[in-house]
JSON list of C-alpha atoms in Angstrom, two decimals:
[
{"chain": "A", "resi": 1, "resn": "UNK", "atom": "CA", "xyz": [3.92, 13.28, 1.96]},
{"chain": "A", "resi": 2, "resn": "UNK", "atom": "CA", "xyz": [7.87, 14.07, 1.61]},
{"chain": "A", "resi": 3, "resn": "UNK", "atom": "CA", "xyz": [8.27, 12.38, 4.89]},
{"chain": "A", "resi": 4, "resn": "UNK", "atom": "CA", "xyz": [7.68, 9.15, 2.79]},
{"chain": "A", "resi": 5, "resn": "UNK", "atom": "CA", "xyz": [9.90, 9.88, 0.43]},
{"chain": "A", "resi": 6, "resn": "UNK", "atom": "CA", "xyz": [12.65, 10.66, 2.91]},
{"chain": "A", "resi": 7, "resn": "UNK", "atom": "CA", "xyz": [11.61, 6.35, 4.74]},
{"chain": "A", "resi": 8, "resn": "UNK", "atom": "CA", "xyz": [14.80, 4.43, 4.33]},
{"chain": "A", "resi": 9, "resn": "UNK", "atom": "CA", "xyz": [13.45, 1.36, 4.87]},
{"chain": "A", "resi": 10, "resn": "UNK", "atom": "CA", "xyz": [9.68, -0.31, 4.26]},
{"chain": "A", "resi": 11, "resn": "UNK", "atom": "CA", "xyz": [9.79, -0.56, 8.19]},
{"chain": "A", "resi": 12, "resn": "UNK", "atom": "CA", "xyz": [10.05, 3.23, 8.70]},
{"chain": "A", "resi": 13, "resn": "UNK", "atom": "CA", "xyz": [6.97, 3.42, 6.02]},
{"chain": "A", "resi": 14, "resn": "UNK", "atom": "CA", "xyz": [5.04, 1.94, 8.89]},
{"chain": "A", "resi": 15, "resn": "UNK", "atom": "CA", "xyz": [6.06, 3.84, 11.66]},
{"chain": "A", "resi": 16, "resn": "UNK", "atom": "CA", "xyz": [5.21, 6.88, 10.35]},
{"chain": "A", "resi": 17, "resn": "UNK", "atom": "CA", "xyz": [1.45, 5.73, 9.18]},
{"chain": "A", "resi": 18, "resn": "UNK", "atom": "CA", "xyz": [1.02, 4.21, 13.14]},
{"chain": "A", "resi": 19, "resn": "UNK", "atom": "CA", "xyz": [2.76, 7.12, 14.63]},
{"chain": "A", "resi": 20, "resn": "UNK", "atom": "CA", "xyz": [-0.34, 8.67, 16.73]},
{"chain": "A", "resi": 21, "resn": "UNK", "atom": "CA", "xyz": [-0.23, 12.30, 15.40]},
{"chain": "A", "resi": 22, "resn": "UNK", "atom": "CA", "xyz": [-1.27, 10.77, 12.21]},
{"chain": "A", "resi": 23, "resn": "UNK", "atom": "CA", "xyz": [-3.98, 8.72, 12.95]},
{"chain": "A", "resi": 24, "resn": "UNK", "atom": "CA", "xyz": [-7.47, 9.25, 11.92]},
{"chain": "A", "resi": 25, "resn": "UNK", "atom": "CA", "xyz": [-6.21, 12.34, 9.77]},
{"chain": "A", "resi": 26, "resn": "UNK", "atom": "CA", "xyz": [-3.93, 10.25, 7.04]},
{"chain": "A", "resi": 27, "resn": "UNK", "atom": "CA", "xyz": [-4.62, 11.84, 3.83]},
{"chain": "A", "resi": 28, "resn": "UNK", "atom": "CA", "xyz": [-5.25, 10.13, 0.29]},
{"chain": "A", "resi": 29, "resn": "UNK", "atom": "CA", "xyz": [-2.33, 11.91, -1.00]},
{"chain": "A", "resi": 30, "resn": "UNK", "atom": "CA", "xyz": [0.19, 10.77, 2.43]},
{"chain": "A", "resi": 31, "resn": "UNK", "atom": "CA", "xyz": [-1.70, 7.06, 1.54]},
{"chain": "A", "resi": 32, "resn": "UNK", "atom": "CA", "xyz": [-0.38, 7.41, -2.42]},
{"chain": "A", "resi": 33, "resn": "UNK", "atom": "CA", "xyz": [2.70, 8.76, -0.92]},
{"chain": "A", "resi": 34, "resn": "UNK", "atom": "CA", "xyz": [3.78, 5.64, 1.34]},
{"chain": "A", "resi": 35, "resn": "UNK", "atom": "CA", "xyz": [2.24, 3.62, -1.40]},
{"chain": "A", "resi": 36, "resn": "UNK", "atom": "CA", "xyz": [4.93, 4.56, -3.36]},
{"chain": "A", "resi": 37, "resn": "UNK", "atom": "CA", "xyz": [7.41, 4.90, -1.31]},
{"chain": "A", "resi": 38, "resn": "UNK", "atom": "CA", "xyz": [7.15, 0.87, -0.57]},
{"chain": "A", "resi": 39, "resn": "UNK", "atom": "CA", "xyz": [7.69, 0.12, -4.09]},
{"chain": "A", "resi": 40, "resn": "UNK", "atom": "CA", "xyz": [10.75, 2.44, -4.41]},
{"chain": "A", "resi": 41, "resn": "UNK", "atom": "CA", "xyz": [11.88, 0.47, -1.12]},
{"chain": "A", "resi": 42, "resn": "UNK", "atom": "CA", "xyz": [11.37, -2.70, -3.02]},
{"chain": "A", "resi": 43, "resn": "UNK", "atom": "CA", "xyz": [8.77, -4.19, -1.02]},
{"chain": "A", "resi": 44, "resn": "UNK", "atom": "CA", "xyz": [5.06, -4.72, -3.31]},
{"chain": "A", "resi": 45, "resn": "UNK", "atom": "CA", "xyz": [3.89, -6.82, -0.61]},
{"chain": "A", "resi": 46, "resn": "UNK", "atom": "CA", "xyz": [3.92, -3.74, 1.70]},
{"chain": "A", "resi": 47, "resn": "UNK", "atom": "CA", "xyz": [2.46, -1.71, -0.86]},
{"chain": "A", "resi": 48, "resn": "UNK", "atom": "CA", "xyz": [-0.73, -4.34, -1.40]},
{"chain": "A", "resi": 49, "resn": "UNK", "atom": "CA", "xyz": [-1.34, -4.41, 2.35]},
{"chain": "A", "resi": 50, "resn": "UNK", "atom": "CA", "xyz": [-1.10, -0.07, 2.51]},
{"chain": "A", "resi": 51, "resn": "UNK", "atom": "CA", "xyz": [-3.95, -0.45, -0.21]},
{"chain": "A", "resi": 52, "resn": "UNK", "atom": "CA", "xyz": [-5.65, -2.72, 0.92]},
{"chain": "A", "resi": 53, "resn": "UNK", "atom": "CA", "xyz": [-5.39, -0.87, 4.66]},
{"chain": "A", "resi": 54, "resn": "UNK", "atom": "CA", "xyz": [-6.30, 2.68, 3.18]},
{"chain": "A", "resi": 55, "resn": "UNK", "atom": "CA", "xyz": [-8.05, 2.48, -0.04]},
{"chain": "A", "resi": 56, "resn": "UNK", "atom": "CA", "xyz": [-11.40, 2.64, 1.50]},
{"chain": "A", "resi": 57, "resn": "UNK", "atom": "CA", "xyz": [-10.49, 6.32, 2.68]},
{"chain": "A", "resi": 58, "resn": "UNK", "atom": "CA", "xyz": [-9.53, 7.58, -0.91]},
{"chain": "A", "resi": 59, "resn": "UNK", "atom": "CA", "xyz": [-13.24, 8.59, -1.82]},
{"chain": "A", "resi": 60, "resn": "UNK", "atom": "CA", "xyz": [-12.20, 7.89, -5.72]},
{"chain": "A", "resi": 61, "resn": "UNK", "atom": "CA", "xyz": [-11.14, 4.34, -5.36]},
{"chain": "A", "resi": 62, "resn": "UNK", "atom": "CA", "xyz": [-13.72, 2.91, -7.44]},
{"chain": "A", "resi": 63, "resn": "UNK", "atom": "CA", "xyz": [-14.42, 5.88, -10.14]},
{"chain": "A", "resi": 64, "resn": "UNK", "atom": "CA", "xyz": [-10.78, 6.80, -10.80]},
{"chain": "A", "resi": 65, "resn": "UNK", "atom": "CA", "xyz": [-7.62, 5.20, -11.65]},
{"chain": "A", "resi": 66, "resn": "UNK", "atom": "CA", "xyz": [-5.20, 7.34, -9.53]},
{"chain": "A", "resi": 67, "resn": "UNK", "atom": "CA", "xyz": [-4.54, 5.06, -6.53]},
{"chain": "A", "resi": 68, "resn": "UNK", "atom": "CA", "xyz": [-4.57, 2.34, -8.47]},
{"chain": "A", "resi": 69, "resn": "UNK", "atom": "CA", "xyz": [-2.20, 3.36, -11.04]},
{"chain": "A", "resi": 70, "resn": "UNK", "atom": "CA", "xyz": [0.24, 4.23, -7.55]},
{"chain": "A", "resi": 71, "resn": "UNK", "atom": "CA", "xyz": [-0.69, 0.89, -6.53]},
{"chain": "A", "resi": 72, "resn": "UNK", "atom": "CA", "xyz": [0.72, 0.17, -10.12]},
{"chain": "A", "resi": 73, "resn": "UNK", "atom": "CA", "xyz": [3.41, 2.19, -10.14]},
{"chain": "A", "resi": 74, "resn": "UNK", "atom": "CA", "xyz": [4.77, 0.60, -7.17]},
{"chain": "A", "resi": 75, "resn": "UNK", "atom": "CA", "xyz": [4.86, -2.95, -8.65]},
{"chain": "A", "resi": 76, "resn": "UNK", "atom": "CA", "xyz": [6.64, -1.38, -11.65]},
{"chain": "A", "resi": 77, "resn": "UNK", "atom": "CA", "xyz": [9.30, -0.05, -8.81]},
{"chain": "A", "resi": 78, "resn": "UNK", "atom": "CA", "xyz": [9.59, -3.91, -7.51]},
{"chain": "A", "resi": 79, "resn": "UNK", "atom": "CA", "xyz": [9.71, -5.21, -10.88]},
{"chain": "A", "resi": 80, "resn": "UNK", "atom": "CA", "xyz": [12.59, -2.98, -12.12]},
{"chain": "A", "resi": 81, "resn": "UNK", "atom": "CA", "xyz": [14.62, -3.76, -8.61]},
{"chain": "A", "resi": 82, "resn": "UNK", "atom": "CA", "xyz": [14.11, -7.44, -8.79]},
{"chain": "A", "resi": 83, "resn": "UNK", "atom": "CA", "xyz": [10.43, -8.95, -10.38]},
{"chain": "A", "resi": 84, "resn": "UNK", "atom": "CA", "xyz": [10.23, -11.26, -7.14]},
{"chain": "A", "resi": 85, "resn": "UNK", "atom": "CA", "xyz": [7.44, -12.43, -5.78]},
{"chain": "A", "resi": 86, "resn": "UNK", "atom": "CA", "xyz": [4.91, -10.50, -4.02]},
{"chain": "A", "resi": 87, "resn": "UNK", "atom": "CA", "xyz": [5.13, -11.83, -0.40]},
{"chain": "A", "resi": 88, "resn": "UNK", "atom": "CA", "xyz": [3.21, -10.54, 2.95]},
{"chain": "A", "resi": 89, "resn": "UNK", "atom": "CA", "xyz": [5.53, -11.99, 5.47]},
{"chain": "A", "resi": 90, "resn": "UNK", "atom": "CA", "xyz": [8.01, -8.93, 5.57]},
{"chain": "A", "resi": 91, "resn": "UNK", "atom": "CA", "xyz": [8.41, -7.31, 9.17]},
{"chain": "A", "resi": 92, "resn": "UNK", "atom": "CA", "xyz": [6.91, -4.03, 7.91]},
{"chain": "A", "resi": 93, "resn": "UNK", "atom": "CA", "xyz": [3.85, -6.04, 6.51]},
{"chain": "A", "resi": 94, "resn": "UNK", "atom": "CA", "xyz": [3.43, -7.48, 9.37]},
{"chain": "A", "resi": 95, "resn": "UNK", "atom": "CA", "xyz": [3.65, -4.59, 11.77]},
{"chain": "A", "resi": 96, "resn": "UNK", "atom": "CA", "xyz": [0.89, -3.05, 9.18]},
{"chain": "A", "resi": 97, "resn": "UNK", "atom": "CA", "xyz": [-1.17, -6.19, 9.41]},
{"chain": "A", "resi": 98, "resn": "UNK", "atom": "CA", "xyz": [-1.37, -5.89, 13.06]},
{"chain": "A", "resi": 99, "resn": "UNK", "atom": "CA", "xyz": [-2.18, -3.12, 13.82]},
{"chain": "A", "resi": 100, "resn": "UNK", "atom": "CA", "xyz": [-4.71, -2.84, 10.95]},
{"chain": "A", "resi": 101, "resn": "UNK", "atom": "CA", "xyz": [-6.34, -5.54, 12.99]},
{"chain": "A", "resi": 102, "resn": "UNK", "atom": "CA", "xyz": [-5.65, -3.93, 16.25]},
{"chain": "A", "resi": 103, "resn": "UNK", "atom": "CA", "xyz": [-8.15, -0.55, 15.18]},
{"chain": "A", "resi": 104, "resn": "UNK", "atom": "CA", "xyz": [-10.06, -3.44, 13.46]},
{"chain": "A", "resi": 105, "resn": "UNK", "atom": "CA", "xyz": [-10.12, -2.10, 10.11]},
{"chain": "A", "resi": 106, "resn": "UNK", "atom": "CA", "xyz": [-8.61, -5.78, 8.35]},
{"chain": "A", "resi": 107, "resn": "UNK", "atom": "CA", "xyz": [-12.26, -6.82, 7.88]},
{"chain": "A", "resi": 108, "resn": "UNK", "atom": "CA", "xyz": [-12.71, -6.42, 4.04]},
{"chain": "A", "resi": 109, "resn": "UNK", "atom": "CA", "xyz": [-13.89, -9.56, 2.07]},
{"chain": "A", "resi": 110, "resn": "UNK", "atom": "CA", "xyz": [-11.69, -8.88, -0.56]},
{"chain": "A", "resi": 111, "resn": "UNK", "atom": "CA", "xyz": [-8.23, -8.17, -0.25]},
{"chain": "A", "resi": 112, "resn": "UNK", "atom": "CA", "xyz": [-5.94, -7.34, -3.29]},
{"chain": "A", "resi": 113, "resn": "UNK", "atom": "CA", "xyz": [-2.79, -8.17, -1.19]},
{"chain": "A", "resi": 114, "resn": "UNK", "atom": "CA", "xyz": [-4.41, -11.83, -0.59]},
{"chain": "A", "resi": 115, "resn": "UNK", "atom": "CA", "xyz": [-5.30, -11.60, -4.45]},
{"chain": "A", "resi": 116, "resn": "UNK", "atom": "CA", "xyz": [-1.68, -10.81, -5.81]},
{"chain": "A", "resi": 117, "resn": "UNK", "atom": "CA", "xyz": [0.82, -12.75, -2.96]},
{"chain": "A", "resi": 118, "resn": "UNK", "atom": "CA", "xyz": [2.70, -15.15, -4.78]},
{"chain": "A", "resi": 119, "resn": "UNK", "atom": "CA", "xyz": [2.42, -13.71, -7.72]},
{"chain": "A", "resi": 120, "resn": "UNK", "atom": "CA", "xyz": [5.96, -11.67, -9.50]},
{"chain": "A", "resi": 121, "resn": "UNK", "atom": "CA", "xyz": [5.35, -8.07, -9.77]},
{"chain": "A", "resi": 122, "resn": "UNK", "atom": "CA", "xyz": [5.16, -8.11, -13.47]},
{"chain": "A", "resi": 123, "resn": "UNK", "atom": "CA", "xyz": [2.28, -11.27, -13.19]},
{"chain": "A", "resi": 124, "resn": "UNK", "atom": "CA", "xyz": [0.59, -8.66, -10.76]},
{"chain": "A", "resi": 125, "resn": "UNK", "atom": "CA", "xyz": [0.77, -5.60, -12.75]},
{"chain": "A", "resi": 126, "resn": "UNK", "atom": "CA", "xyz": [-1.20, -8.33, -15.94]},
{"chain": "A", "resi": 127, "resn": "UNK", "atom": "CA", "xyz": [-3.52, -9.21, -13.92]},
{"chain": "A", "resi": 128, "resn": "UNK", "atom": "CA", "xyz": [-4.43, -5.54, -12.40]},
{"chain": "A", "resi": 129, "resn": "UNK", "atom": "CA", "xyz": [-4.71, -4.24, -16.17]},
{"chain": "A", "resi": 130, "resn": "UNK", "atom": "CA", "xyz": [-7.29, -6.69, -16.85]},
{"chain": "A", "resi": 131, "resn": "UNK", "atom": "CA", "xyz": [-9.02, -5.99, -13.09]},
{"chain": "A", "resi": 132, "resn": "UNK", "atom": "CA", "xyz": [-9.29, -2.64, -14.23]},
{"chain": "A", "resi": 133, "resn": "UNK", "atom": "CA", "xyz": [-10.47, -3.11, -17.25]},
{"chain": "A", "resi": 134, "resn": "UNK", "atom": "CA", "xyz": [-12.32, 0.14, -18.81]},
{"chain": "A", "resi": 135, "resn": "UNK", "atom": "CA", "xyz": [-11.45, 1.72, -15.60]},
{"chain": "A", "resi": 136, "resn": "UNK", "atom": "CA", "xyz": [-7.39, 1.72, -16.65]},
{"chain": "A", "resi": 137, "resn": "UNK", "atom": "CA", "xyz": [-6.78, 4.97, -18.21]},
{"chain": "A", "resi": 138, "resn": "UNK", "atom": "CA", "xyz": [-3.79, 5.79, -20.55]},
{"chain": "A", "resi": 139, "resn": "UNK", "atom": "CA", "xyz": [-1.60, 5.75, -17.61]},
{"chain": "A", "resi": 140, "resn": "UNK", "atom": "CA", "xyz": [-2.06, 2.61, -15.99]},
{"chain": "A", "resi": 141, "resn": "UNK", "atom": "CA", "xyz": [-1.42, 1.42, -19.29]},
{"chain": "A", "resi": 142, "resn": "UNK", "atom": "CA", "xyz": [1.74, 3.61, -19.49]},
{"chain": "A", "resi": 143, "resn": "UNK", "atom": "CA", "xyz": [3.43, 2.48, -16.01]},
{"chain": "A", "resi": 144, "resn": "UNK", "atom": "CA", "xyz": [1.66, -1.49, -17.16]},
{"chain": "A", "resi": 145, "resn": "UNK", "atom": "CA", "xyz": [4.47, -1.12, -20.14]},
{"chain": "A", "resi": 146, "resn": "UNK", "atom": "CA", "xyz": [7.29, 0.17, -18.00]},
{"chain": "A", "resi": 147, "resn": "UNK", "atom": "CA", "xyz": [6.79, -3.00, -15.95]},
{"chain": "A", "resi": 148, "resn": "UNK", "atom": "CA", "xyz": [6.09, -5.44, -18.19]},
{"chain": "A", "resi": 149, "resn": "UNK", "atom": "CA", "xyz": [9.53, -4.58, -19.36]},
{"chain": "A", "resi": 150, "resn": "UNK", "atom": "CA", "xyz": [11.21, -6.47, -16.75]},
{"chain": "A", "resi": 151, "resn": "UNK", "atom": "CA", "xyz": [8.75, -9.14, -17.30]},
{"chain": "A", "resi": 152, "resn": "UNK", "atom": "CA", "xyz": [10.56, -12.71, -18.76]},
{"chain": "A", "resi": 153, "resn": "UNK", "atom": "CA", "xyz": [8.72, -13.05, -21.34]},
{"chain": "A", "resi": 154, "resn": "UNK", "atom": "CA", "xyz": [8.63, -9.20, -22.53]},
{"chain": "A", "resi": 155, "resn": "UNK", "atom": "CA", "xyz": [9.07, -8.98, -26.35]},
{"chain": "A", "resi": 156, "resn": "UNK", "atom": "CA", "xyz": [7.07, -8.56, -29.27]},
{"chain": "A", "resi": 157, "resn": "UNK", "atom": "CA", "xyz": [4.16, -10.95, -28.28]},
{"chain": "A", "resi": 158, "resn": "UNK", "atom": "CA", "xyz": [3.53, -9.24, -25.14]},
{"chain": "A", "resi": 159, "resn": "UNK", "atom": "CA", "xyz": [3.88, -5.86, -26.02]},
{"chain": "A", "resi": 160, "resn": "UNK", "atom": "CA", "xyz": [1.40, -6.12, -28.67]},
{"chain": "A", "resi": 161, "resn": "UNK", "atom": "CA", "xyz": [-0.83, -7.69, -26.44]},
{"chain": "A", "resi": 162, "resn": "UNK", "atom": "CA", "xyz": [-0.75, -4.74, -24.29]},
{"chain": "A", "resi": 163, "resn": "UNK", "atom": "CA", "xyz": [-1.49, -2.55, -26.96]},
{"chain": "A", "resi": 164, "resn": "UNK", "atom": "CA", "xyz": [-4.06, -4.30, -28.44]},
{"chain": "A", "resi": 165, "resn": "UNK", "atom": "CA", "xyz": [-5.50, -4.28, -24.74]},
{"chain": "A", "resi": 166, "resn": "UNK", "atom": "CA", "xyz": [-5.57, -1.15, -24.25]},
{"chain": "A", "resi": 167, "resn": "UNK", "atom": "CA", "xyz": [-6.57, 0.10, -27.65]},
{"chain": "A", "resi": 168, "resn": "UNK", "atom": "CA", "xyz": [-9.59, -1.81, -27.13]},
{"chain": "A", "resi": 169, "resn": "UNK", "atom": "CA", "xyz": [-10.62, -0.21, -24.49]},
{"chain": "A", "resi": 170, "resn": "UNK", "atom": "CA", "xyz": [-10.46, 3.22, -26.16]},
{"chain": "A", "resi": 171, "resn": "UNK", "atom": "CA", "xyz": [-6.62, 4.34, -25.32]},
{"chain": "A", "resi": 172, "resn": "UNK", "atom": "CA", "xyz": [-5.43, 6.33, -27.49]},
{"chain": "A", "resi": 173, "resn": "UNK", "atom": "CA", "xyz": [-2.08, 5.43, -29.21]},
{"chain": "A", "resi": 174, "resn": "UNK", "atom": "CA", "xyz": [-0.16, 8.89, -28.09]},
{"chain": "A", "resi": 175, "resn": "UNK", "atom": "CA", "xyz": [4.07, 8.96, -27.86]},
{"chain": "A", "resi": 176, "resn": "UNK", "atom": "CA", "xyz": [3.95, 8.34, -24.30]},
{"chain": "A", "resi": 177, "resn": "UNK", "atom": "CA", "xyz": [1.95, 5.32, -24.74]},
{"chain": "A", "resi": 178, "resn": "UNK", "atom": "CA", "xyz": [3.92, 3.81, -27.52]},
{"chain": "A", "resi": 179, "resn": "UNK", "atom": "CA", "xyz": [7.64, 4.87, -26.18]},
{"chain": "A", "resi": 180, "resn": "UNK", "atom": "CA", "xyz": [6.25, 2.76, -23.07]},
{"chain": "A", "resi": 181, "resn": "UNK", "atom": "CA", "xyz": [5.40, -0.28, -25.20]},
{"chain": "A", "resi": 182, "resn": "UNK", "atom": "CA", "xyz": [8.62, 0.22, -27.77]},
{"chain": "A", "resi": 183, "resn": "UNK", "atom": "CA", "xyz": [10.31, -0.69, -24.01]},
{"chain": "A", "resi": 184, "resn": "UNK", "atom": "CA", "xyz": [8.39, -4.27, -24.10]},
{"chain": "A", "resi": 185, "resn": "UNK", "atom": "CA", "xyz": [10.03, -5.11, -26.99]},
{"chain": "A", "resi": 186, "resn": "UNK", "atom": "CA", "xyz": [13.31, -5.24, -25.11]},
{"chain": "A", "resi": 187, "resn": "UNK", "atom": "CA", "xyz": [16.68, -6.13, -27.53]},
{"chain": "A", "resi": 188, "resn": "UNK", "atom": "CA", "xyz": [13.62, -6.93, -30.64]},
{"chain": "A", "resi": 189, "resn": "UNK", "atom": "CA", "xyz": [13.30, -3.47, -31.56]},
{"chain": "A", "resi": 190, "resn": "UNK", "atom": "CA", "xyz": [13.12, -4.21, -35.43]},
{"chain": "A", "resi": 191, "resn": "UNK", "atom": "CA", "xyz": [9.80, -6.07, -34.65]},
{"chain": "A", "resi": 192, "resn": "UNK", "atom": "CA", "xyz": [8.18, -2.99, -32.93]},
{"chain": "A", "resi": 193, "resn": "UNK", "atom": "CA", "xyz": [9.03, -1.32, -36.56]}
]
């Protein structure tokens, strides 16, 4: 998993996922790993296709938030770097795309890359909170906030939204939670009060 962290560039991401040594032994944690390591890299289209590539093999996928709050966390990366548009045609994306068709793996009828391309990170990270539904715990709604800062329309309207979201779905209102929406209400900080 530090090898990730030490990738330079999305492209290097890849190599190290196809190198062979890895191959049929890549870990959930070394998946969450390059996961994030794409959004610190700035590129959310990279880190759709690695879950949509390796999700299946993280056993909790569908009973627990943690890969999708990286999956999360790595839009909130992209959003803070530059909220573009979530786009699959990078060379790293592609490399991934290939050869996730090469082992012939790429045959899932839903894909969550396909879902969110075109879509700015922070327009991703909405519509993943309300995918998730009463499956988000408090910290997709935590790193949801942090994004949603960057988002255009962030302010009062938005963050409250949020919270009301997630309140309704049983979050509790702790500090970390509300710093994270106080953040929403970018330069409107009397309204948060």
């Amino acid at each position: 998993t530090s090898m990730m962290g030490l990738c330079e560039c999305p492209a290097e991401v890849v190599e190290l996922l196809m190198n062979p040594l890895w191959q049929n032994r890549v870990s959930p944690a070394v998946i969450r790993s390059a996961i994030t390591a794409s959004g610190q890299l700035g590129d959310a289209g990279l880190a759709c296709a690695l879950f949509d590539r390796y999700a299946p093999m993280d056993k909790f996928v569908d009973s627990s938030p943690r890969l999708w709050n990286v999956l999360l966390g790595a839009l909130a990366d992209c959003a803070e770097k530059s909220n573009g548009v979530i786009e699959l045609n990078s060379s790293a994306t592609i490399a991934l795309l290939q050869f996730s068709n090469s082992e012939g793996t790429a045959t899932k009828t839903f894909s969550m890359s396909q879902t969110l391309q075109g879509k700015t990170c922070t327009d991703a990270v909405k519509f993943l909170i309300h995918y998730l539904g009463d499956m988000a715990n408090g910290q997709s709604y935590c790193v949801a906030a942090a994004a949603l800062q960057y988002d255009p329309n962030s302010g009062p309207d938005l963050a409250m939204s949020l919270f009301r979201n997630a309140t309704n779905h049983g979050i509790p209102a702790d500090g970390r939670f509300v710093n994270a929406i106080f953040r929403c209400f970018g330069d409107k900080i009397d309204d948060a009060l």
